[in-house]
PDB file of C-alpha atoms in Angstrom:
ATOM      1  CA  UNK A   1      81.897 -81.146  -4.957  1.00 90.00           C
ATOM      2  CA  UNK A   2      85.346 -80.814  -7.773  1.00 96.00           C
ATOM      3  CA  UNK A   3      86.761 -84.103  -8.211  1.00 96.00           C
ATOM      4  CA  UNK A   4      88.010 -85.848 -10.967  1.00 97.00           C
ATOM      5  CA  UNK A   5      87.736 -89.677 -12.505  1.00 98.00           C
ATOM      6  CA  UNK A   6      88.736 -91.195 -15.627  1.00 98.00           C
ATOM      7  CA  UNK A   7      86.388 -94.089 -17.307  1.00 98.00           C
ATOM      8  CA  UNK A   8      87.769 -96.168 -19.902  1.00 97.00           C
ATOM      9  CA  UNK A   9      88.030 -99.250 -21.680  1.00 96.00           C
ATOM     10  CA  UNK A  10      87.318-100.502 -25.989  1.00 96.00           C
ATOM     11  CA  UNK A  11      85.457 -99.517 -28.364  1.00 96.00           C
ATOM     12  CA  UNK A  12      82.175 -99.842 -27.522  1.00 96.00           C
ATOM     13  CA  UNK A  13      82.132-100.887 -24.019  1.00 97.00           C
ATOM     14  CA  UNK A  14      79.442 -98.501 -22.548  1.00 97.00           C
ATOM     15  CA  UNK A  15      81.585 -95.537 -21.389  1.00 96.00           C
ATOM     16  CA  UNK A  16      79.714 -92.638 -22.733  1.00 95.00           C
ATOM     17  CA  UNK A  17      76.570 -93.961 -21.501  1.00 96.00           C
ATOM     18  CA  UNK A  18      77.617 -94.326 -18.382  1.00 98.00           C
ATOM     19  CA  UNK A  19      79.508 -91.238 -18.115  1.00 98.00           C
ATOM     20  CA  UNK A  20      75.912 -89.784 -18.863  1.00 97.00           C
ATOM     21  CA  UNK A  21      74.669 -91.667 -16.247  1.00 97.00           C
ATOM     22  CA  UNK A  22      76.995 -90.566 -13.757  1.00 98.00           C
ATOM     23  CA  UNK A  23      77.068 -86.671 -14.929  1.00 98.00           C
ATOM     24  CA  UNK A  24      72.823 -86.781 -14.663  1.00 97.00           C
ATOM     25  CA  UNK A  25      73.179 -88.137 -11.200  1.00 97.00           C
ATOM     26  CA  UNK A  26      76.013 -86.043  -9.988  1.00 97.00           C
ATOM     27  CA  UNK A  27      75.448 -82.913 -11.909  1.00 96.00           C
ATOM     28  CA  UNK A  28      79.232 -83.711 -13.418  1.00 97.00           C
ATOM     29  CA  UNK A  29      80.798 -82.067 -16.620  1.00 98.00           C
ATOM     30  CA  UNK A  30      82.143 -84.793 -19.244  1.00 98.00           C
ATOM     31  CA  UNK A  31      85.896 -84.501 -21.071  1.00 98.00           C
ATOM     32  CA  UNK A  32      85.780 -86.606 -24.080  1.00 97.00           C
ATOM     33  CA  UNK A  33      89.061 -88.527 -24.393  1.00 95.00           C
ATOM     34  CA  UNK A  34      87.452 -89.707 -28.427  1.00 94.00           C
ATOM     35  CA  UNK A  35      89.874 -87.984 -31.019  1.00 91.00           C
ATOM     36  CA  UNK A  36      87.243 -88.668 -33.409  1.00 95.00           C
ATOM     37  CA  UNK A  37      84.367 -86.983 -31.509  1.00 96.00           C
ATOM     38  CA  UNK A  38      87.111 -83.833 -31.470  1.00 96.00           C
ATOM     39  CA  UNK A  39      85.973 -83.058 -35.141  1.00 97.00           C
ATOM     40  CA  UNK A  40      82.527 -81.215 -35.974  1.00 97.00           C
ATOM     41  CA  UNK A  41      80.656 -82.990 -38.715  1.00 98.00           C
ATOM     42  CA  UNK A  42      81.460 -86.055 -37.462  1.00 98.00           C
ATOM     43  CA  UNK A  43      78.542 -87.496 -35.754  1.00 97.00           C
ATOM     44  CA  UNK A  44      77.711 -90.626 -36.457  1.00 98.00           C
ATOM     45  CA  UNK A  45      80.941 -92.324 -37.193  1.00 97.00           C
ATOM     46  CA  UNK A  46      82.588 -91.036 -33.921  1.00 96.00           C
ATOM     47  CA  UNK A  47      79.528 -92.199 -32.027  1.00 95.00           C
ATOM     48  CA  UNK A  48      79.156 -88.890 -30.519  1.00 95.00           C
ATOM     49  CA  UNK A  49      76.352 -88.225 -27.904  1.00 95.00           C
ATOM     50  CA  UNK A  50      73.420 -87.137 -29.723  1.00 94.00           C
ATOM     51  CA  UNK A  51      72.286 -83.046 -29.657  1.00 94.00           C
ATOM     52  CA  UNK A  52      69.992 -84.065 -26.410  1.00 95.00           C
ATOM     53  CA  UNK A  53      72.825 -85.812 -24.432  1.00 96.00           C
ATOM     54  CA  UNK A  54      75.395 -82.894 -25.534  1.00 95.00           C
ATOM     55  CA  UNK A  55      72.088 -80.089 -23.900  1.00 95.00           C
ATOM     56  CA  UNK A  56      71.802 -82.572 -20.702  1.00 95.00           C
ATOM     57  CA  UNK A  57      75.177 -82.480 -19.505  1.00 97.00           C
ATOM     58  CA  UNK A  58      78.206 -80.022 -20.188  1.00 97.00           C
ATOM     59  CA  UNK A  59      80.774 -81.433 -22.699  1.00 98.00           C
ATOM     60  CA  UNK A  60      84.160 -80.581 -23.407  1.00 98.00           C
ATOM     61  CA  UNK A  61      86.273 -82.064 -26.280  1.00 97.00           C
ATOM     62  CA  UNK A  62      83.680 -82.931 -28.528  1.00 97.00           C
ATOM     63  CA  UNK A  63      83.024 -80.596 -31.792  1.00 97.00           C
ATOM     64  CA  UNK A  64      86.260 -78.464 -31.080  1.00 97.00           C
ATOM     65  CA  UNK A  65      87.535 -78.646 -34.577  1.00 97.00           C
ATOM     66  CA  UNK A  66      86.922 -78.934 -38.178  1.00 98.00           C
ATOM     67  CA  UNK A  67      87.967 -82.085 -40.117  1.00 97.00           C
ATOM     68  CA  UNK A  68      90.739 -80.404 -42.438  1.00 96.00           C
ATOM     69  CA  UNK A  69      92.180 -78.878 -39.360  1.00 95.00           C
ATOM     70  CA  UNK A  70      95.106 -80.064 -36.909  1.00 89.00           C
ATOM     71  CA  UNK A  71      94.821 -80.919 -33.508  1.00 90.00           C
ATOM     72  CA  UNK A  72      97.417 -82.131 -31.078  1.00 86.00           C
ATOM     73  CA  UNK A  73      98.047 -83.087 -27.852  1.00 86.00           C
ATOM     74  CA  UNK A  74      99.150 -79.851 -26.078  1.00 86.00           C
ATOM     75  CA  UNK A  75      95.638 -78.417 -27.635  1.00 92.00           C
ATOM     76  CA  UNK A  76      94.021 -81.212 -26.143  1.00 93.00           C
ATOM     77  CA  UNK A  77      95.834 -80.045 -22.742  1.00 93.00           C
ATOM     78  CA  UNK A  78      93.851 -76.581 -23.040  1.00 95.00           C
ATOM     79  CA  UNK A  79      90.827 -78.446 -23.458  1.00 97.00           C
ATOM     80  CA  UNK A  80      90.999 -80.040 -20.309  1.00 97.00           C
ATOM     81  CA  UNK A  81      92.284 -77.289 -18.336  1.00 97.00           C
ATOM     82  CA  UNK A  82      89.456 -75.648 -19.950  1.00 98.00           C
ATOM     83  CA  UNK A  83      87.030 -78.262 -18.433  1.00 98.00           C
ATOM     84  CA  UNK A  84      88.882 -78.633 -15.107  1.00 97.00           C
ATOM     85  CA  UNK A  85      88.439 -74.416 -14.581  1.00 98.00           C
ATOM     86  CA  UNK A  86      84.745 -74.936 -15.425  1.00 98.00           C
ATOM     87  CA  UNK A  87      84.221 -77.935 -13.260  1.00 98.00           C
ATOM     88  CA  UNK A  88      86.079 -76.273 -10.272  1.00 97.00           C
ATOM     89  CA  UNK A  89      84.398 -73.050 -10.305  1.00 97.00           C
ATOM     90  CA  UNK A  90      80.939 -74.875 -10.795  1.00 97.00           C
ATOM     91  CA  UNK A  91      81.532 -77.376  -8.089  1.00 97.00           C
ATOM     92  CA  UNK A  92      81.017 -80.760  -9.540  1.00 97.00           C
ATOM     93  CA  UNK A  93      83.265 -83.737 -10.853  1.00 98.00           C
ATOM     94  CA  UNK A  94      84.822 -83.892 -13.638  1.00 98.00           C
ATOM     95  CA  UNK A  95      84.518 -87.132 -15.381  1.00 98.00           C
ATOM     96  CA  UNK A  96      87.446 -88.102 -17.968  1.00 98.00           C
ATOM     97  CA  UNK A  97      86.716 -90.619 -21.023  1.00 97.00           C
ATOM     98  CA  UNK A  98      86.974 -91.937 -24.374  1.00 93.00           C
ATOM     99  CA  UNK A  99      88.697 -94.381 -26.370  1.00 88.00           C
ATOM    100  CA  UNK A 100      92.325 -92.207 -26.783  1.00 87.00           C
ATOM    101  CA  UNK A 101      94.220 -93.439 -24.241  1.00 90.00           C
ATOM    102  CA  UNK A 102      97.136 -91.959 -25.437  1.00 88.00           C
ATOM    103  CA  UNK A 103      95.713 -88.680 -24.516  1.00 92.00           C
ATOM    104  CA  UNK A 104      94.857 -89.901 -20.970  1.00 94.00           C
ATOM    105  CA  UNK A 105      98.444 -91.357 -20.705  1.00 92.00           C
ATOM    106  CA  UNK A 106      99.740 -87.724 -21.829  1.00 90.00           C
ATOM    107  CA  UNK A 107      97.912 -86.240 -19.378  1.00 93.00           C
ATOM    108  CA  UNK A 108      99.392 -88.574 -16.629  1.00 94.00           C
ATOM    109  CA  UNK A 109     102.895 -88.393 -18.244  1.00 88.00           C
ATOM    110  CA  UNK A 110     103.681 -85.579 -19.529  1.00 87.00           C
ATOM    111  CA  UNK A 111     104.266 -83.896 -22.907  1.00 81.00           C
ATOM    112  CA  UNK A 112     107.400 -84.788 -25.053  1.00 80.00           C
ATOM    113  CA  UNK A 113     108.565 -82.314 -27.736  1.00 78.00           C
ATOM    114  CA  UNK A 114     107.810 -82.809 -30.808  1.00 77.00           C
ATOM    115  CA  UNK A 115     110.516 -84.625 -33.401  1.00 82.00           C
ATOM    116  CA  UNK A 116     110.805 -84.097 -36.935  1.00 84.00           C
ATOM    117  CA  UNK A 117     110.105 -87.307 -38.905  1.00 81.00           C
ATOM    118  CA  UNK A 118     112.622 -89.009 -40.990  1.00 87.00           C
ATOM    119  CA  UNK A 119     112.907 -92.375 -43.729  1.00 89.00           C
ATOM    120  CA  UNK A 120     112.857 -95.181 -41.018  1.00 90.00           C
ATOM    121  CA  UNK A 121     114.524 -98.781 -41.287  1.00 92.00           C
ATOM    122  CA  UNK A 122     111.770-102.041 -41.630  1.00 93.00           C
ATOM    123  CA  UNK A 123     110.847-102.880 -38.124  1.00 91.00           C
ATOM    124  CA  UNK A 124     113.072-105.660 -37.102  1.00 92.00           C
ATOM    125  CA  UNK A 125     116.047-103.220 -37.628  1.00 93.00           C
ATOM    126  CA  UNK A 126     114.741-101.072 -35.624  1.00 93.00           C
ATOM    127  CA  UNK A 127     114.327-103.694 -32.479  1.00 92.00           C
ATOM    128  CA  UNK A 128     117.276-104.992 -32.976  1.00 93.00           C
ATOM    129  CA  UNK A 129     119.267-101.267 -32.848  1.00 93.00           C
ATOM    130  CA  UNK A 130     116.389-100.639 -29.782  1.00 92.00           C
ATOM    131  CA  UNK A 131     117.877-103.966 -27.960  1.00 92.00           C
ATOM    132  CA  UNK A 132     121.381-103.038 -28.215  1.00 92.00           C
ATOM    133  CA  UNK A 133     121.027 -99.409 -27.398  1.00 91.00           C
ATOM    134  CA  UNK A 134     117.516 -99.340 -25.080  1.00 91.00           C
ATOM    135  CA  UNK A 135     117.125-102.452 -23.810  1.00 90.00           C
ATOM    136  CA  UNK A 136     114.655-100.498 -21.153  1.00 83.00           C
ATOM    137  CA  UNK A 137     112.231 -99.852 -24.520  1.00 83.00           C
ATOM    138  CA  UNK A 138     112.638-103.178 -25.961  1.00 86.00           C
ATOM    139  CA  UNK A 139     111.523-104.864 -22.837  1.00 86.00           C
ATOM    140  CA  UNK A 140     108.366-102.882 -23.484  1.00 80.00           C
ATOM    141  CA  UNK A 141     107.330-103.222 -26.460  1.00 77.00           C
ATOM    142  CA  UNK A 142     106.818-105.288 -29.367  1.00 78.00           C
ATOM    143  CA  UNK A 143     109.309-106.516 -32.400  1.00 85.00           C
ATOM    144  CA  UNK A 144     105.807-105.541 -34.393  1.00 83.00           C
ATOM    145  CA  UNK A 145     104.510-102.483 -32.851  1.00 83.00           C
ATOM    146  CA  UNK A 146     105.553-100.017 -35.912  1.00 83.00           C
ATOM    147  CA  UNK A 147     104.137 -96.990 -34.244  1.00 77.00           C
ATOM    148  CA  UNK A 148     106.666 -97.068 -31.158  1.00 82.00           C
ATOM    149  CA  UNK A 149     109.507 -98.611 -33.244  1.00 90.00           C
ATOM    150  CA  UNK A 150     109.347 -95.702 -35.801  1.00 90.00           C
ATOM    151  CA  UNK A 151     108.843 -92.784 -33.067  1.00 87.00           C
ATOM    152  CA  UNK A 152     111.941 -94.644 -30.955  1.00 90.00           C
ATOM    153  CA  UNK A 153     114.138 -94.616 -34.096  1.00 93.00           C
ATOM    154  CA  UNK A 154     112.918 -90.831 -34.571  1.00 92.00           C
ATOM    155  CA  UNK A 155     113.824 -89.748 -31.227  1.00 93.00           C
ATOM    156  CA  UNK A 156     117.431 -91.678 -31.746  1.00 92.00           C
ATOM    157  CA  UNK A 157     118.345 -90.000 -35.003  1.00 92.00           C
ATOM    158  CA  UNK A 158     117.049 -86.731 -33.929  1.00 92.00           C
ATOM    159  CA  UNK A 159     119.007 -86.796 -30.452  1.00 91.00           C
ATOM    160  CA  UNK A 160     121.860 -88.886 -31.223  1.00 91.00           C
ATOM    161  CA  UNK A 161     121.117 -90.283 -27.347  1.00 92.00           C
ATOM    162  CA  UNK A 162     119.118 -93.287 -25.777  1.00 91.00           C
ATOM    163  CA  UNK A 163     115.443 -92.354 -26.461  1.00 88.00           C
ATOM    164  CA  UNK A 164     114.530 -93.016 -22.957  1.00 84.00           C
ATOM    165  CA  UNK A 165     116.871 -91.343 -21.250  1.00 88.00           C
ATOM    166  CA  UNK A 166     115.880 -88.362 -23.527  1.00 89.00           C
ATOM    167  CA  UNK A 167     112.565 -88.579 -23.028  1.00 84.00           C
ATOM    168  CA  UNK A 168     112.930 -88.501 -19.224  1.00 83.00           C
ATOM    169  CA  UNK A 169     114.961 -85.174 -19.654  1.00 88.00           C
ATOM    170  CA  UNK A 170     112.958 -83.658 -22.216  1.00 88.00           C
ATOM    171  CA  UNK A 171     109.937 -84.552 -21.013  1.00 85.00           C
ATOM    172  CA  UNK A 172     107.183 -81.671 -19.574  1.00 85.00           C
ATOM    173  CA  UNK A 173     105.704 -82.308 -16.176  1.00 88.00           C
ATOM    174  CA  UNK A 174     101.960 -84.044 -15.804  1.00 91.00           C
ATOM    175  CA  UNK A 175      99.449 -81.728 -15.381  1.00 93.00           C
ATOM    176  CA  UNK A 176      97.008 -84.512 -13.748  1.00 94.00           C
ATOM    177  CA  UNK A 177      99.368 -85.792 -10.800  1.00 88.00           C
ATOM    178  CA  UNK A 178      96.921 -88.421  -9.437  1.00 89.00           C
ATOM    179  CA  UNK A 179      93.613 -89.719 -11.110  1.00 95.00           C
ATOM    180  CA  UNK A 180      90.980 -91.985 -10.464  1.00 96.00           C
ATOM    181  CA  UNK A 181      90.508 -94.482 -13.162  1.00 97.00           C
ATOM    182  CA  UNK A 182      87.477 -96.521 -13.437  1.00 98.00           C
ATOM    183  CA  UNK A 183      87.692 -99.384 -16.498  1.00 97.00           C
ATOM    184  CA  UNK A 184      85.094-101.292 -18.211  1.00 98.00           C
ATOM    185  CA  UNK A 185      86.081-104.893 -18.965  1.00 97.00           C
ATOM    186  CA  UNK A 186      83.742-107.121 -21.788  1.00 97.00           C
ATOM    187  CA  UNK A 187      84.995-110.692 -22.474  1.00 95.00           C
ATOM    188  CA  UNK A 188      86.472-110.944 -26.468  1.00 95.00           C
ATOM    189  CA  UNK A 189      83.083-112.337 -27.705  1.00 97.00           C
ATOM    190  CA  UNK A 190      80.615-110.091 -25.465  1.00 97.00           C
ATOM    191  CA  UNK A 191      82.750-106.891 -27.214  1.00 97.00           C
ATOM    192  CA  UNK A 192      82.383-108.158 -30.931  1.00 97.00           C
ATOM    193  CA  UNK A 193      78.726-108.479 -30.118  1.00 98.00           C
ATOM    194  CA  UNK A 194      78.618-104.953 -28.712  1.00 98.00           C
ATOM    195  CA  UNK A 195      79.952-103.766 -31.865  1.00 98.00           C
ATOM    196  CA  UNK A 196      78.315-105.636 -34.778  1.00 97.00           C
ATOM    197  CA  UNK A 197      75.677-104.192 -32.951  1.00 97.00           C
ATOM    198  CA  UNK A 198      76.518-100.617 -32.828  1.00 97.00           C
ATOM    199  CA  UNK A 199      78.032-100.745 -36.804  1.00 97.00           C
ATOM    200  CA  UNK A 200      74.711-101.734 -37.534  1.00 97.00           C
ATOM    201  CA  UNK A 201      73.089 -98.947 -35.579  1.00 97.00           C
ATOM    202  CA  UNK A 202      75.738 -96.599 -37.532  1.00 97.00           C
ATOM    203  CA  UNK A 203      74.087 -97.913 -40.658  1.00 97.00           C
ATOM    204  CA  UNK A 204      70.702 -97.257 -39.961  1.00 97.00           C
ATOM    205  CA  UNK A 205      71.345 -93.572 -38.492  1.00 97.00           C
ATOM    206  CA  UNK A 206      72.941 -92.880 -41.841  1.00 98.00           C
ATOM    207  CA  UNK A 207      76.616 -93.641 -41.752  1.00 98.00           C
ATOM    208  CA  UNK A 208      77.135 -93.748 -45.686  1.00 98.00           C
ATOM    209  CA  UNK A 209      75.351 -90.448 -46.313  1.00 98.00           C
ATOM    210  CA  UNK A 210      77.337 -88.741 -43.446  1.00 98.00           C
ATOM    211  CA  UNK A 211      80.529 -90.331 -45.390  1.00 98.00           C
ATOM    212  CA  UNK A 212      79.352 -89.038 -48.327  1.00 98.00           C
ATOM    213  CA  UNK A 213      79.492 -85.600 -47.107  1.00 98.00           C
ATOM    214  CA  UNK A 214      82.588 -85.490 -45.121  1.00 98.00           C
ATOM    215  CA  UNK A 215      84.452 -86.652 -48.905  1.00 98.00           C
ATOM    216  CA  UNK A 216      82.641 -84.308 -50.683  1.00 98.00           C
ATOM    217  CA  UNK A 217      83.890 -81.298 -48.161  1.00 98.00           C
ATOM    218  CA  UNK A 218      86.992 -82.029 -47.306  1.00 98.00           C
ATOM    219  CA  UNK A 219      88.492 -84.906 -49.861  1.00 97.00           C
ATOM    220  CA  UNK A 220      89.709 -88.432 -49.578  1.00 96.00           C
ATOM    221  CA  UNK A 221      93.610 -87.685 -48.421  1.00 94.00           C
ATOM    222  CA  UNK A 222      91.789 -85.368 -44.962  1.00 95.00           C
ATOM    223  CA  UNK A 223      93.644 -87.445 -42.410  1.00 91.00           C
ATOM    224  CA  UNK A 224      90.445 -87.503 -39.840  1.00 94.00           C
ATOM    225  CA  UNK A 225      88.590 -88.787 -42.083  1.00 96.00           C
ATOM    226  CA  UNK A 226      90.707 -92.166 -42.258  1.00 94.00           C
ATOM    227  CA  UNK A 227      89.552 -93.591 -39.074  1.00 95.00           C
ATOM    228  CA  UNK A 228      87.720 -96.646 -39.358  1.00 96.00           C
ATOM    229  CA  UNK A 229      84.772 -96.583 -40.449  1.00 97.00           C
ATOM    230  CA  UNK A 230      84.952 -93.452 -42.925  1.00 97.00           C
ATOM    231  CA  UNK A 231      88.095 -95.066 -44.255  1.00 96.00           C
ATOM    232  CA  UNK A 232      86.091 -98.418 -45.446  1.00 97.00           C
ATOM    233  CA  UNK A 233      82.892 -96.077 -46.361  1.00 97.00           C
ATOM    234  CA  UNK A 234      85.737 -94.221 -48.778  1.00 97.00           C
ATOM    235  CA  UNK A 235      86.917 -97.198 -50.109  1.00 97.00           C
ATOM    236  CA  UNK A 236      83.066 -98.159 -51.025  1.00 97.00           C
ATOM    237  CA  UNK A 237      82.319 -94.404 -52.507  1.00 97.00           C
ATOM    238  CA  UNK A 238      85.349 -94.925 -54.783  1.00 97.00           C
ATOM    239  CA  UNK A 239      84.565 -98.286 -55.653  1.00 96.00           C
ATOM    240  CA  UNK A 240      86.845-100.651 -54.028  1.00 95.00           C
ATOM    241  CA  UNK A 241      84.834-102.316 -51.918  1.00 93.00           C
ATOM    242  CA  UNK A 242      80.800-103.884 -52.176  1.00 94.00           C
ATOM    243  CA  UNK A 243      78.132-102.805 -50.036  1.00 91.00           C
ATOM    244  CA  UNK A 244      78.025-106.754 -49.326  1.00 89.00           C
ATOM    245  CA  UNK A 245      81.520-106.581 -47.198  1.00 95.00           C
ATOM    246  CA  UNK A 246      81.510-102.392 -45.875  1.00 96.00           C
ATOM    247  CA  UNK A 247      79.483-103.435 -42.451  1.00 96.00           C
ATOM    248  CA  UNK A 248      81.285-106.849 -41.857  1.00 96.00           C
ATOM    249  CA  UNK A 249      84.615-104.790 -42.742  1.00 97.00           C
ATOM    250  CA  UNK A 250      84.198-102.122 -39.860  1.00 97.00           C
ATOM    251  CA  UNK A 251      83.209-104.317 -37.605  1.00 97.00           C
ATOM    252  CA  UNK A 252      86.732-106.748 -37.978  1.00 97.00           C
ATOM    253  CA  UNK A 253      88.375-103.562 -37.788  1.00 96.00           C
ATOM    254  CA  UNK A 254      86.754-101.833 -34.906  1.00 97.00           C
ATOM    255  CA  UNK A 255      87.122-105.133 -33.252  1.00 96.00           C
ATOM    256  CA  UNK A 256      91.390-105.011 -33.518  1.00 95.00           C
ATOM    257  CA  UNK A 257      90.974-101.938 -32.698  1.00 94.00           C
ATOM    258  CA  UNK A 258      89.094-102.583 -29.199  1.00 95.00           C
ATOM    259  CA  UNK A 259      92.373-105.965 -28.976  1.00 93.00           C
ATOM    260  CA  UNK A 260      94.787-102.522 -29.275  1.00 91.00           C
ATOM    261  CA  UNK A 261      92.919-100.587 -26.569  1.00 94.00           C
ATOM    262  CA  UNK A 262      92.612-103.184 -24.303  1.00 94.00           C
ATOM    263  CA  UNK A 263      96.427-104.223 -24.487  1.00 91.00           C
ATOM    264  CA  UNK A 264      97.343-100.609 -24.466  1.00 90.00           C
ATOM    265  CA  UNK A 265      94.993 -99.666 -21.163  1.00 93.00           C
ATOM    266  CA  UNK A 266      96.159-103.086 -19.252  1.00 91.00           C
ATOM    267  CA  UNK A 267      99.949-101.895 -19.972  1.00 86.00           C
ATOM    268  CA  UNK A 268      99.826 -98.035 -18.947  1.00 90.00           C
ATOM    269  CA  UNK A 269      97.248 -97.091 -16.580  1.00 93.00           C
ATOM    270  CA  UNK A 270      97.357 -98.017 -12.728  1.00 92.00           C
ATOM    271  CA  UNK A 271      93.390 -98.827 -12.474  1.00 93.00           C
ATOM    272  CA  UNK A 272      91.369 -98.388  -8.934  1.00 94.00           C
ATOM    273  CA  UNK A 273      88.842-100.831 -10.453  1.00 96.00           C
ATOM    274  CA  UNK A 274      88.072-102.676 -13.610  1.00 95.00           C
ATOM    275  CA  UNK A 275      85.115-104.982 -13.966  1.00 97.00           C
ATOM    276  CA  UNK A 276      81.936-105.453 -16.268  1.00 97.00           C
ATOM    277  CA  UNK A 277      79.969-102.364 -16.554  1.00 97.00           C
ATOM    278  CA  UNK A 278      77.475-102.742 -13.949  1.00 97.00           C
ATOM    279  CA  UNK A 279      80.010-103.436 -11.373  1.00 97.00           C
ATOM    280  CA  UNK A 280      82.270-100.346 -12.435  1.00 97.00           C
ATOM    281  CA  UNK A 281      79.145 -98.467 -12.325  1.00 97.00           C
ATOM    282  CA  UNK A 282      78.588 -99.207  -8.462  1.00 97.00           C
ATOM    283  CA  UNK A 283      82.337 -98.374  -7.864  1.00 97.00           C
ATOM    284  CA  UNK A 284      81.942 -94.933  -9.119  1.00 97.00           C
ATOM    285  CA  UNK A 285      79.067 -94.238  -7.209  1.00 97.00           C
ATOM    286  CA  UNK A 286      80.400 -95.165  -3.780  1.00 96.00           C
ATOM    287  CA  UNK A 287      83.952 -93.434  -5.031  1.00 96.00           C
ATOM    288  CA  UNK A 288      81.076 -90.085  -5.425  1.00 96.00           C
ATOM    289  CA  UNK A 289      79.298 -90.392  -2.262  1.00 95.00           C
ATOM    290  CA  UNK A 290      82.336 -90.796  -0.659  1.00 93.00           C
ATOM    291  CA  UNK A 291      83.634 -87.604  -2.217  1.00 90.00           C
ATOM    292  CA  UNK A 292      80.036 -86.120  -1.131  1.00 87.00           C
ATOM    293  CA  UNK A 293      80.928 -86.382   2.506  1.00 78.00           C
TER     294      UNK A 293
END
């Protein structure tokens, strides 16, 4: 039977596996939500399934792209409508996931046009301009969340209006209108663990050789290839940093980045379940058999 579910959560917290799971048991087809796992040659540092997983179960939105090429969200869009046909016509579910929730959130939200960038003010500027003039955005977000401060001070200069207000007019219709979503909670110390563990499993499958390449092909300013991970194995090639700190380094920094994810998937998705893993897995399966009926 079609359906389609979304499983997320960190870095690191077990959904591709069980996505795998699931898809074996349910004959589904898999969306990759990873922008990493997007780009071909870019295996182990995007912890993509390996060649066997990618034969056992259909895949879209993983090796779409080269590194030195762009990608953006409305291409993503085609990707999944891509998926969804496939899934449809074949008669099975479609499971959603990866760690880009801002793809997911696109998805749910619809598209806004793109906006020319411009020089923007430091960041407490910009909240304090967002306070007077959006107080609806500043309630949000935070006085330190450059991302969202620079894009809202983007949107201002480029439309002269209240970013929000714009965005609601400007703003192109979800193409998922309701969604299952499934997410994977680890406790703050039970995560780090999870990925000290898997940085060290990146080392051994050759992470620093599969650096090596990507630099060699495609250069040291290739945006995709300033993720973490390949960003700190650059910083080694070129010197800056010793072998002695490179695995220790990735692992602080996949670590924020799994504090970012969490924050950003308990503040914009309307869950059906979170829990540990084993838990979330049960949940899907009823939420399948259900479906099955």
């Amino acid at each position: 039977m079609f359906c389609e579910f979304a499983i997320i959560g960190t870095t690191a917290s077990g959904k591709s596996a069980l996505a795998l799971q699931v898809a074996r048991e349910f004959q589904g087809i898999i969306l990759s939500l990873d922008s990493l796992a997007l780009y071909k040659q870019i295996d182990i540092a995007s912890a993509k399934p390996s060649p066997t997983e990618l034969q056992s179960v259909k895949h879209f939105g993983i090796d779409e792209i080269f590194p030195n090429e762009n990608f953006s969200v409305g291409m993503f869009f085609k990707i999944y409508e891509k998926a969804k046909k496939y899934a449809e016509n074949a008669n099975r579910p479609l499971i959603i996931t990866g760690g880009s929730g801002f793809y997911l959130k696109a998805m749910l939200s619809g598209l806004s046009p793109d906006i020319p960038k411009c020089e923007t003010p430091p960041n407490d500027e910009i909240y304090a301009l967002a306070v007077q003039k959006d107080p609806q955005f500043a309630a949000k977000f935070s006085p330190n969340d450059s991302y969202r401060l620079e894009k809202w001070y983007q949107i201002y200069k480029f439309s002269a209006q209240i970013p929000s207000e714009w965005l609601s007019e400007n703003t192109s219709e979800p193409i998922v209108k309701e969604l299952e979503i499934f997410e994977i909670l680890w406790d703050t110390d039970a995560i780090r663990a999870r990925i000290k563990e898997r940085t060290k499993a990146m080392f051994a499958a050759g992470l620093i050789d599969e650096a090596k390449f990507l630099f060699n092909a495609y250069g040291y300013d290739t945006k995709a290839l300033k993720s973490i991970g390949l960003k700190e194995c650059g910083e080694f090639l070129q010197g800056k940093l010793a072998h002695a700190e490179l695995e220790e380094l990735i692992s602080t920094h996949t670590a924020q980045l799994a504090k970012r994810q969490r924050t950003f998937n308990r503040s914009q998705f309307n869950k059906n379940f979170v829990g540990a893993l084993d838990a979330v897995s049960l949940k899907i399966t009823e939420f399948l058999l259900n479906k099955s009926k």
